[in-house]
RNA sequence: GAAGGCGUAGCUCAGUCGGUAGAGCAACGGACUUUUAAUCCGUAGGUCGUGGGUUCGAGCCCCACCGCCUUCACCA
């Protein structure tokens, strides 16, 4: 809390300044800097955030000098409304075929990406969100004032251009500039023009730079948006209703994870950031919203690595009067529709330069299964491909356990022996074996450990793993003919767990009992059995039998964009603050 | 949390055995009216992540710390 109020103290005076310093030619930059230094000086030295601008370095100073020249020429270096400009991709098509003849008059706006000189000619490559184009400026055709203005342009500046479409002698599509406008003076030196920036930390801390200068980053992030849009479309077209439920929870339930702690001052109560969407959505189902979903951020206070960010995006959907079989069908639909969107986008995935590579690769490999698959539904993944063509296999947990572990999961002695074997091979922690030998651990927990070590990585998929040991699933309905088995499935693709679904438990008394009984061998924080009275009360009112499904959106985007790190699909992943 | 790797100019990177800190791009000045990472000539630019230590002398060796990456651990 202290940190928050501290940073607000920094921010307020500066934001106020920004309001005062409305662009007034000539005095504009002076006003900014007066204000800036004023607020700066009022801060005690220890309050100064390290990330805030320090005194300008030599490169920044060179740009400030140019900014001042721009002001002296009577231009606002930070521009203003710039109307009726066209997208760069749209004007490219208007270029005359023959070089040296003027085409249509156009107006564009964008960022200077490259600059070249040839005598009294200046070439700028200007890019907007649709593409880039060359702007040609001729000393002989522009007035003194315009030439003076463009001489103050640097890489990274945002400019507007009025001109006519023009093809150069070498055939390059260009705009022959008639009039130039400065729209925003960049004070920061861009990365090296050929190699770009490659330091991962630099790119993550300055994602804006990454988006501008690293090939493919913006396309991939925008593809994320399209994928999420597709998920919404799929659900909406099936009459599911999107809602928003609280992020601040008094009890962080619905999943087994450690929450972030926070505090409400006026109420003076502890609160938690949600770790799942589940319980509120079920309460809405009780309230009569029979098909309901939410796509939202959840927070888990755990480790950070290539597949885990402390905050991530989860989609949870509930369908009254359905069950987990209905959820398997829905999962296939949601993912397949998203795959189609990715295929249609034509955005190149991270490591295959050519979007059609997966098909050619499959044929070249001569794999009969791959060559007969629907090429529309394959996407590249690392060195291979993922075939999303439905229907995906649906195998039971017990079946897969038998297949990969070589023994029945009901054979406790054999399972224990297997666990020890895996520990010797370094695939299961020795501590777990010690606990297994010395304390009483539920047999299903041991089975779960062996399953994770032997089966999960081997699941190429997409494959639905269904019918989990019931004791691992306190929010799930048991099978009618076998109460030791829960109607739950997980979707695995290349060892990654993408979806998790249940036939939801709607018996309030059984639910309360499951919350109450702590599973032997599990710490409380590792269990989902957190008593939530509001939720139990809702179940007493009566929740329809239902199917429920959760999909990790970030992981879905990773799989569909061939991204190995979750940081490649989140704009601002959490980093330790710089000191 | 553990092990390994990395941190040098705004950016991308060299830096030999411990002996004056290097290049390309970018910047600045100049030449060039059809360039495509333009080219050519010149100038300037460094708290070698931070702090200690060893040494006549440390970017380099040692210790601690900070950050990032990889693998592992944790992780519905």
JSON list of N, CA, C and O in Angstrom, two decimals, chain A residues 40-72:
[
{"chain": "A", "resi": 40, "resn": "UNK", "atom": "N", "xyz": [10.19, 18.02, -9.77]},
{"chain": "A", "resi": 40, "resn": "UNK", "atom": "CA", "xyz": [11.35, 17.19, -9.48]},
{"chain": "A", "resi": 40, "resn": "UNK", "atom": "C", "xyz": [12.04, 17.67, -8.21]},
{"chain": "A", "resi": 40, "resn": "UNK", "atom": "O", "xyz": [12.41, 16.91, -7.34]},
{"chain": "A", "resi": 41, "resn": "UNK", "atom": "N", "xyz": [12.16, 19.00, -8.13]},
{"chain": "A", "resi": 41, "resn": "UNK", "atom": "CA", "xyz": [12.90, 19.56, -7.02]},
{"chain": "A", "resi": 41, "resn": "UNK", "atom": "C", "xyz": [12.17, 19.37, -5.70]},
{"chain": "A", "resi": 41, "resn": "UNK", "atom": "O", "xyz": [12.79, 19.33, -4.64]},
{"chain": "A", "resi": 42, "resn": "UNK", "atom": "N", "xyz": [10.85, 19.26, -5.75]},
{"chain": "A", "resi": 42, "resn": "UNK", "atom": "CA", "xyz": [10.12, 19.12, -4.50]},
{"chain": "A", "resi": 42, "resn": "UNK", "atom": "C", "xyz": [10.20, 17.71, -3.93]},
{"chain": "A", "resi": 42, "resn": "UNK", "atom": "O", "xyz": [9.80, 17.47, -2.81]},
{"chain": "A", "resi": 43, "resn": "UNK", "atom": "N", "xyz": [10.72, 16.80, -4.73]},
{"chain": "A", "resi": 43, "resn": "UNK", "atom": "CA", "xyz": [10.84, 15.43, -4.24]},
{"chain": "A", "resi": 43, "resn": "UNK", "atom": "C", "xyz": [12.12, 15.28, -3.44]},
{"chain": "A", "resi": 43, "resn": "UNK", "atom": "O", "xyz": [13.16, 15.79, -3.85]},
{"chain": "A", "resi": 44, "resn": "UNK", "atom": "N", "xyz": [12.01, 14.58, -2.34]},
{"chain": "A", "resi": 44, "resn": "UNK", "atom": "CA", "xyz": [13.24, 14.25, -1.64]},
{"chain": "A", "resi": 44, "resn": "UNK", "atom": "C", "xyz": [14.04, 13.28, -2.51]},
{"chain": "A", "resi": 44, "resn": "UNK", "atom": "O", "xyz": [13.44, 12.47, -3.21]},
{"chain": "A", "resi": 45, "resn": "UNK", "atom": "N", "xyz": [15.37, 13.33, -2.44]},
{"chain": "A", "resi": 45, "resn": "UNK", "atom": "CA", "xyz": [16.17, 12.50, -3.34]},
{"chain": "A", "resi": 45, "resn": "UNK", "atom": "C", "xyz": [15.79, 11.02, -3.27]},
{"chain": "A", "resi": 45, "resn": "UNK", "atom": "O", "xyz": [15.75, 10.34, -4.27]},
{"chain": "A", "resi": 46, "resn": "UNK", "atom": "N", "xyz": [15.49, 10.54, -2.06]},
{"chain": "A", "resi": 46, "resn": "UNK", "atom": "CA", "xyz": [15.19, 9.12, -1.93]},
{"chain": "A", "resi": 46, "resn": "UNK", "atom": "C", "xyz": [13.87, 8.74, -2.57]},
{"chain": "A", "resi": 46, "resn": "UNK", "atom": "O", "xyz": [13.59, 7.58, -2.81]},
{"chain": "A", "resi": 47, "resn": "UNK", "atom": "N", "xyz": [13.02, 9.75, -2.83]},
{"chain": "A", "resi": 47, "resn": "UNK", "atom": "CA", "xyz": [11.73, 9.46, -3.44]},
{"chain": "A", "resi": 47, "resn": "UNK", "atom": "C", "xyz": [11.83, 9.27, -4.94]},
{"chain": "A", "resi": 47, "resn": "UNK", "atom": "O", "xyz": [10.91, 8.80, -5.57]},
{"chain": "A", "resi": 48, "resn": "UNK", "atom": "N", "xyz": [12.94, 9.68, -5.51]},
{"chain": "A", "resi": 48, "resn": "UNK", "atom": "CA", "xyz": [12.99, 9.71, -6.96]},
{"chain": "A", "resi": 48, "resn": "UNK", "atom": "C", "xyz": [13.01, 8.29, -7.53]},
{"chain": "A", "resi": 48, "resn": "UNK", "atom": "O", "xyz": [13.90, 7.51, -7.23]},
{"chain": "A", "resi": 49, "resn": "UNK", "atom": "N", "xyz": [12.01, 8.00, -8.34]},
{"chain": "A", "resi": 49, "resn": "UNK", "atom": "CA", "xyz": [12.00, 6.67, -8.95]},
{"chain": "A", "resi": 49, "resn": "UNK", "atom": "C", "xyz": [13.10, 6.55, -9.99]},
{"chain": "A", "resi": 49, "resn": "UNK", "atom": "O", "xyz": [13.32, 7.47, -10.76]},
{"chain": "A", "resi": 50, "resn": "UNK", "atom": "N", "xyz": [13.80, 5.43, -9.97]},
{"chain": "A", "resi": 50, "resn": "UNK", "atom": "CA", "xyz": [14.94, 5.28, -10.86]},
{"chain": "A", "resi": 50, "resn": "UNK", "atom": "C", "xyz": [14.53, 5.29, -12.33]},
{"chain": "A", "resi": 50, "resn": "UNK", "atom": "O", "xyz": [15.29, 5.66, -13.19]},
{"chain": "A", "resi": 51, "resn": "UNK", "atom": "N", "xyz": [13.32, 4.84, -12.60]},
{"chain": "A", "resi": 51, "resn": "UNK", "atom": "CA", "xyz": [12.93, 4.72, -14.00]},
{"chain": "A", "resi": 51, "resn": "UNK", "atom": "C", "xyz": [12.55, 6.08, -14.60]},
{"chain": "A", "resi": 51, "resn": "UNK", "atom": "O", "xyz": [12.38, 6.19, -15.79]},
{"chain": "A", "resi": 52, "resn": "UNK", "atom": "N", "xyz": [12.42, 7.08, -13.77]},
{"chain": "A", "resi": 52, "resn": "UNK", "atom": "CA", "xyz": [12.04, 8.38, -14.30]},
{"chain": "A", "resi": 52, "resn": "UNK", "atom": "C", "xyz": [13.20, 9.01, -15.06]},
{"chain": "A", "resi": 52, "resn": "UNK", "atom": "O", "xyz": [14.35, 8.68, -14.84]},
{"chain": "A", "resi": 53, "resn": "UNK", "atom": "N", "xyz": [12.86, 9.91, -15.97]},
{"chain": "A", "resi": 53, "resn": "UNK", "atom": "CA", "xyz": [13.91, 10.50, -16.79]},
{"chain": "A", "resi": 53, "resn": "UNK", "atom": "C", "xyz": [14.94, 11.21, -15.93]},
{"chain": "A", "resi": 53, "resn": "UNK", "atom": "O", "xyz": [14.60, 11.92, -14.99]},
{"chain": "A", "resi": 54, "resn": "UNK", "atom": "N", "xyz": [16.21, 11.01, -16.27]},
{"chain": "A", "resi": 54, "resn": "UNK", "atom": "CA", "xyz": [17.26, 11.74, -15.62]},
{"chain": "A", "resi": 54, "resn": "UNK", "atom": "C", "xyz": [17.66, 12.85, -16.56]},
{"chain": "A", "resi": 54, "resn": "UNK", "atom": "O", "xyz": [16.98, 13.13, -17.53]},
{"chain": "A", "resi": 55, "resn": "UNK", "atom": "N", "xyz": [18.79, 13.47, -16.30]},
{"chain": "A", "resi": 55, "resn": "UNK", "atom": "CA", "xyz": [19.18, 14.57, -17.18]},
{"chain": "A", "resi": 55, "resn": "UNK", "atom": "C", "xyz": [19.47, 13.98, -18.55]},
{"chain": "A", "resi": 55, "resn": "UNK", "atom": "O", "xyz": [20.02, 12.88, -18.66]},
{"chain": "A", "resi": 56, "resn": "UNK", "atom": "N", "xyz": [19.08, 14.72, -19.62]},
{"chain": "A", "resi": 56, "resn": "UNK", "atom": "CA", "xyz": [19.18, 14.16, -20.96]},
{"chain": "A", "resi": 56, "resn": "UNK", "atom": "C", "xyz": [20.62, 13.79, -21.31]},
{"chain": "A", "resi": 56, "resn": "UNK", "atom": "O", "xyz": [21.55, 14.54, -20.99]},
{"chain": "A", "resi": 57, "resn": "UNK", "atom": "N", "xyz": [20.80, 12.64, -21.96]},
{"chain": "A", "resi": 57, "resn": "UNK", "atom": "CA", "xyz": [22.13, 12.30, -22.44]},
{"chain": "A", "resi": 57, "resn": "UNK", "atom": "C", "xyz": [22.39, 13.04, -23.75]},
{"chain": "A", "resi": 57, "resn": "UNK", "atom": "O", "xyz": [21.54, 13.78, -24.25]},
{"chain": "A", "resi": 58, "resn": "UNK", "atom": "N", "xyz": [23.58, 12.82, -24.32]},
{"chain": "A", "resi": 58, "resn": "UNK", "atom": "CA", "xyz": [23.97, 13.62, -25.49]},
{"chain": "A", "resi": 58, "resn": "UNK", "atom": "C", "xyz": [23.03, 13.39, -26.68]},
{"chain": "A", "resi": 58, "resn": "UNK", "atom": "O", "xyz": [22.73, 14.32, -27.43]},
{"chain": "A", "resi": 59, "resn": "UNK", "atom": "N", "xyz": [22.54, 12.14, -26.84]},
{"chain": "A", "resi": 59, "resn": "UNK", "atom": "CA", "xyz": [21.67, 11.85, -27.98]},
{"chain": "A", "resi": 59, "resn": "UNK", "atom": "C", "xyz": [20.30, 12.49, -27.78]},
{"chain": "A", "resi": 59, "resn": "UNK", "atom": "O", "xyz": [19.71, 13.03, -28.72]},
{"chain": "A", "resi": 60, "resn": "UNK", "atom": "N", "xyz": [19.83, 12.45, -26.55]},
{"chain": "A", "resi": 60, "resn": "UNK", "atom": "CA", "xyz": [18.55, 13.10, -26.26]},
{"chain": "A", "resi": 60, "resn": "UNK", "atom": "C", "xyz": [18.68, 14.61, -26.42]},
{"chain": "A", "resi": 60, "resn": "UNK", "atom": "O", "xyz": [17.78, 15.26, -26.93]},
{"chain": "A", "resi": 61, "resn": "UNK", "atom": "N", "xyz": [19.82, 15.13, -26.00]},
{"chain": "A", "resi": 61, "resn": "UNK", "atom": "CA", "xyz": [20.03, 16.57, -26.10]},
{"chain": "A", "resi": 61, "resn": "UNK", "atom": "C", "xyz": [20.00, 17.02, -27.57]},
{"chain": "A", "resi": 61, "resn": "UNK", "atom": "O", "xyz": [19.45, 18.06, -27.90]},
{"chain": "A", "resi": 62, "resn": "UNK", "atom": "N", "xyz": [20.60, 16.20, -28.44]},
{"chain": "A", "resi": 62, "resn": "UNK", "atom": "CA", "xyz": [20.59, 16.54, -29.88]},
{"chain": "A", "resi": 62, "resn": "UNK", "atom": "C", "xyz": [19.16, 16.64, -30.39]},
{"chain": "A", "resi": 62, "resn": "UNK", "atom": "O", "xyz": [18.83, 17.50, -31.21]},
{"chain": "A", "resi": 63, "resn": "UNK", "atom": "N", "xyz": [18.31, 15.74, -29.88]},
{"chain": "A", "resi": 63, "resn": "UNK", "atom": "CA", "xyz": [16.91, 15.76, -30.32]},
{"chain": "A", "resi": 63, "resn": "UNK", "atom": "C", "xyz": [16.15, 16.95, -29.71]},
{"chain": "A", "resi": 63, "resn": "UNK", "atom": "O", "xyz": [15.28, 17.53, -30.36]},
{"chain": "A", "resi": 64, "resn": "UNK", "atom": "N", "xyz": [16.50, 17.30, -28.48]},
{"chain": "A", "resi": 64, "resn": "UNK", "atom": "CA", "xyz": [15.86, 18.47, -27.87]},
{"chain": "A", "resi": 64, "resn": "UNK", "atom": "C", "xyz": [16.24, 19.73, -28.63]},
{"chain": "A", "resi": 64, "resn": "UNK", "atom": "O", "xyz": [15.40, 20.61, -28.87]},
{"chain": "A", "resi": 65, "resn": "UNK", "atom": "N", "xyz": [17.50, 19.78, -29.07]},
{"chain": "A", "resi": 65, "resn": "UNK", "atom": "CA", "xyz": [17.93, 20.93, -29.87]},
{"chain": "A", "resi": 65, "resn": "UNK", "atom": "C", "xyz": [17.09, 21.05, -31.14]},
{"chain": "A", "resi": 65, "resn": "UNK", "atom": "O", "xyz": [16.68, 22.14, -31.53]},
{"chain": "A", "resi": 66, "resn": "UNK", "atom": "N", "xyz": [16.85, 19.90, -31.77]},
{"chain": "A", "resi": 66, "resn": "UNK", "atom": "CA", "xyz": [16.04, 19.93, -33.00]},
{"chain": "A", "resi": 66, "resn": "UNK", "atom": "C", "xyz": [14.60, 20.31, -32.68]},
{"chain": "A", "resi": 66, "resn": "UNK", "atom": "O", "xyz": [13.96, 21.03, -33.44]},
{"chain": "A", "resi": 67, "resn": "UNK", "atom": "N", "xyz": [14.11, 19.80, -31.55]},
{"chain": "A", "resi": 67, "resn": "UNK", "atom": "CA", "xyz": [12.75, 20.17, -31.14]},
{"chain": "A", "resi": 67, "resn": "UNK", "atom": "C", "xyz": [12.64, 21.69, -31.00]},
{"chain": "A", "resi": 67, "resn": "UNK", "atom": "O", "xyz": [11.65, 22.29, -31.45]},
{"chain": "A", "resi": 68, "resn": "UNK", "atom": "N", "xyz": [13.66, 22.29, -30.44]},
{"chain": "A", "resi": 68, "resn": "UNK", "atom": "CA", "xyz": [13.62, 23.75, -30.26]},
{"chain": "A", "resi": 68, "resn": "UNK", "atom": "C", "xyz": [13.65, 24.47, -31.60]},
{"chain": "A", "resi": 68, "resn": "UNK", "atom": "O", "xyz": [12.98, 25.49, -31.78]},
{"chain": "A", "resi": 69, "resn": "UNK", "atom": "N", "xyz": [14.40, 23.90, -32.55]},
{"chain": "A", "resi": 69, "resn": "UNK", "atom": "CA", "xyz": [14.41, 24.51, -33.89]},
{"chain": "A", "resi": 69, "resn": "UNK", "atom": "C", "xyz": [13.02, 24.40, -34.54]},
{"chain": "A", "resi": 69, "resn": "UNK", "atom": "O", "xyz": [12.57, 25.32, -35.22]},
{"chain": "A", "resi": 70, "resn": "UNK", "atom": "N", "xyz": [12.38, 23.27, -34.30]},
{"chain": "A", "resi": 70, "resn": "UNK", "atom": "CA", "xyz": [11.03, 23.08, -34.86]},
{"chain": "A", "resi": 70, "resn": "UNK", "atom": "C", "xyz": [10.08, 24.13, -34.28]},
{"chain": "A", "resi": 70, "resn": "UNK", "atom": "O", "xyz": [9.29, 24.74, -34.99]},
{"chain": "A", "resi": 71, "resn": "UNK", "atom": "N", "xyz": [10.21, 24.35, -32.97]},
{"chain": "A", "resi": 71, "resn": "UNK", "atom": "CA", "xyz": [9.38, 25.37, -32.33]},
{"chain": "A", "resi": 71, "resn": "UNK", "atom": "C", "xyz": [9.68, 26.73, -32.93]},
{"chain": "A", "resi": 71, "resn": "UNK", "atom": "O", "xyz": [8.77, 27.51, -33.24]},
{"chain": "A", "resi": 72, "resn": "UNK", "atom": "N", "xyz": [10.98, 27.01, -33.13]},
{"chain": "A", "resi": 72, "resn": "UNK", "atom": "CA", "xyz": [11.38, 28.31, -33.68]},
{"chain": "A", "resi": 72, "resn": "UNK", "atom": "C", "xyz": [10.83, 28.51, -35.09]},
{"chain": "A", "resi": 72, "resn": "UNK", "atom": "O", "xyz": [10.57, 29.63, -35.53]}
]
